[in-house]
mmCIF file of C-alpha atoms in Angstrom:
data_model
loop_
_atom_site.group_PDB
_atom_site.id
_atom_site.type_symbol
_atom_site.label_atom_id
_atom_site.label_comp_id
_atom_site.label_asym_id
_atom_site.label_seq_id
_atom_site.Cartn_x
_atom_site.Cartn_y
_atom_site.Cartn_z
ATOM 1 C CA UNK A 17 -3.453 7.273 7.192
ATOM 2 C CA UNK A 18 -6.477 6.886 4.955
ATOM 3 C CA UNK A 19 -4.365 6.979 1.807
ATOM 4 C CA UNK A 20 -2.023 4.391 3.288
ATOM 5 C CA UNK A 21 -4.925 2.093 4.117
ATOM 6 C CA UNK A 22 -6.351 2.592 0.642
ATOM 7 C CA UNK A 23 -2.983 1.847 -0.941
ATOM 8 C CA UNK A 24 -2.730 -1.303 1.171
ATOM 9 C CA UNK A 25 -6.145 -2.456 -0.015
ATOM 10 C CA UNK A 26 -5.194 -1.729 -3.634
ATOM 11 C CA UNK A 27 -2.002 -3.739 -3.130
ATOM 12 C CA UNK A 28 -4.152 -6.603 -1.827
ATOM 13 C CA UNK A 29 -6.396 -6.456 -4.888
ATOM 14 C CA UNK A 30 -3.368 -6.576 -7.198
ATOM 15 C CA UNK A 31 -1.719 -9.440 -5.313
ATOM 16 C CA UNK A 32 -4.977 -11.387 -5.180
ATOM 17 C CA UNK A 33 -5.333 -10.924 -8.939
ATOM 18 C CA UNK A 34 -1.815 -12.307 -9.388
ATOM 19 C CA UNK A 35 -2.777 -15.280 -7.200
ATOM 20 C CA UNK A 36 -5.957 -15.895 -9.187
ATOM 21 C CA UNK A 37 -4.232 -15.682 -12.569
ATOM 22 C CA UNK A 38 -1.253 -17.782 -11.548
ATOM 23 C CA UNK A 39 -2.691 -20.454 -9.313
ATOM 24 C CA UNK A 40 -6.479 -20.817 -9.503
ATOM 25 C CA UNK A 41 -7.800 -23.536 -11.795
ATOM 26 C CA UNK A 42 -10.484 -23.799 -13.056
ATOM 27 C CA UNK A 43 -10.914 -20.073 -13.446
ATOM 28 C CA UNK A 44 -14.594 -19.417 -12.759
ATOM 29 C CA UNK A 45 -16.457 -16.629 -11.056
ATOM 30 C CA UNK A 46 -16.905 -18.775 -7.962
ATOM 31 C CA UNK A 47 -13.200 -19.621 -7.645
ATOM 32 C CA UNK A 48 -12.196 -15.990 -8.193
ATOM 33 C CA UNK A 49 -14.663 -14.845 -5.545
ATOM 34 C CA UNK A 50 -13.433 -17.551 -3.163
ATOM 35 C CA UNK A 51 -9.807 -16.489 -3.666
ATOM 36 C CA UNK A 52 -10.610 -12.839 -2.977
ATOM 37 C CA UNK A 53 -12.723 -13.801 0.053
ATOM 38 C CA UNK A 54 -9.865 -15.914 1.416
ATOM 39 C CA UNK A 55 -7.489 -12.954 1.155
ATOM 40 C CA UNK A 56 -9.886 -10.398 2.623
ATOM 41 C CA UNK A 57 -8.997 -10.899 6.321
ATOM 42 C CA UNK A 58 -5.296 -10.436 5.589
ATOM 43 C CA UNK A 59 -5.970 -7.430 3.352
ATOM 44 C CA UNK A 60 -8.092 -5.749 6.032
ATOM 45 C CA UNK A 61 -5.488 -6.447 8.729
ATOM 46 C CA UNK A 62 -2.778 -5.087 6.422
ATOM 47 C CA UNK A 63 -4.765 -1.902 5.756
ATOM 48 C CA UNK A 64 -5.596 -1.389 9.437
ATOM 49 C CA UNK A 65 -2.012 -1.892 10.580
ATOM 50 C CA UNK A 66 -0.762 0.484 7.885
ATOM 51 C CA UNK A 67 -3.188 3.153 9.102
ATOM 52 C CA UNK A 68 -2.176 2.635 12.749
ATOM 53 C CA UNK A 69 1.538 2.840 11.986
ATOM 54 C CA UNK A 70 1.094 5.914 9.798
ATOM 55 C CA UNK A 71 -0.923 7.639 12.519
ATOM 56 C CA UNK A 72 1.736 6.807 15.098
ATOM 57 C CA UNK A 73 4.894 7.350 13.052
ATOM 58 C CA UNK A 74 3.923 9.469 10.049
ATOM 59 C CA UNK A 75 4.699 12.908 11.475
ATOM 60 C CA UNK A 76 8.122 11.969 12.934
ATOM 61 C CA UNK A 77 9.134 10.324 9.637
ATOM 62 C CA UNK A 78 8.035 13.350 7.615
ATOM 63 C CA UNK A 79 9.923 15.672 9.983
ATOM 64 C CA UNK A 80 13.113 13.644 9.522
ATOM 65 C CA UNK A 81 12.727 13.511 5.756
ATOM 66 C CA UNK A 82 12.133 17.285 5.647
ATOM 67 C CA UNK A 83 15.248 17.877 7.767
ATOM 68 C CA UNK A 84 17.384 15.761 5.428
ATOM 69 C CA UNK A 85 15.843 17.420 2.376
ATOM 70 C CA UNK A 86 16.710 20.883 3.731
ATOM 71 C CA UNK A 87 20.183 19.793 4.901
ATOM 72 C CA UNK A 88 21.195 18.544 1.460
ATOM 73 C CA UNK A 89 19.259 21.129 -0.551
ATOM 74 C CA UNK A 90 17.032 18.554 -2.185
ATOM 75 C CA UNK A 91 14.133 20.993 -2.402
ATOM 76 C CA UNK A 92 15.982 23.343 -4.749
ATOM 77 C CA UNK A 93 14.389 24.086 -8.094
ATOM 78 C CA UNK A 94 16.158 22.680 -11.146
ATOM 79 C CA UNK A 95 16.619 25.117 -14.012
ATOM 80 C CA UNK A 96 16.104 23.186 -17.261
ATOM 81 C CA UNK A 97 16.627 26.103 -19.642
#
C-alpha cells in the first residue's frame, strides 16, 4: 500500500509538472509553487485512496493473478539458448 501511495504521489508530481509547463504563464517560482499547492489536496486524496484500495483489495487481486499465471503456465522459464 505504501508503494501504491508513493506511486500516486509521483504521478501527481509528474502531472503537476505537465500542468505547469503547458498552462502556467508567467513561469516564476511563485506560480510554480502555487500550481503545486493547488494540486496537493487532490494528490494526497489520490494517494490515500490508492493505499486504502490496495489494503482492501490487494491480496485478492494477487491471488487471482497468481491463479491465472499458474493455469496458463505464465511463470515458466524461457530458455534463450
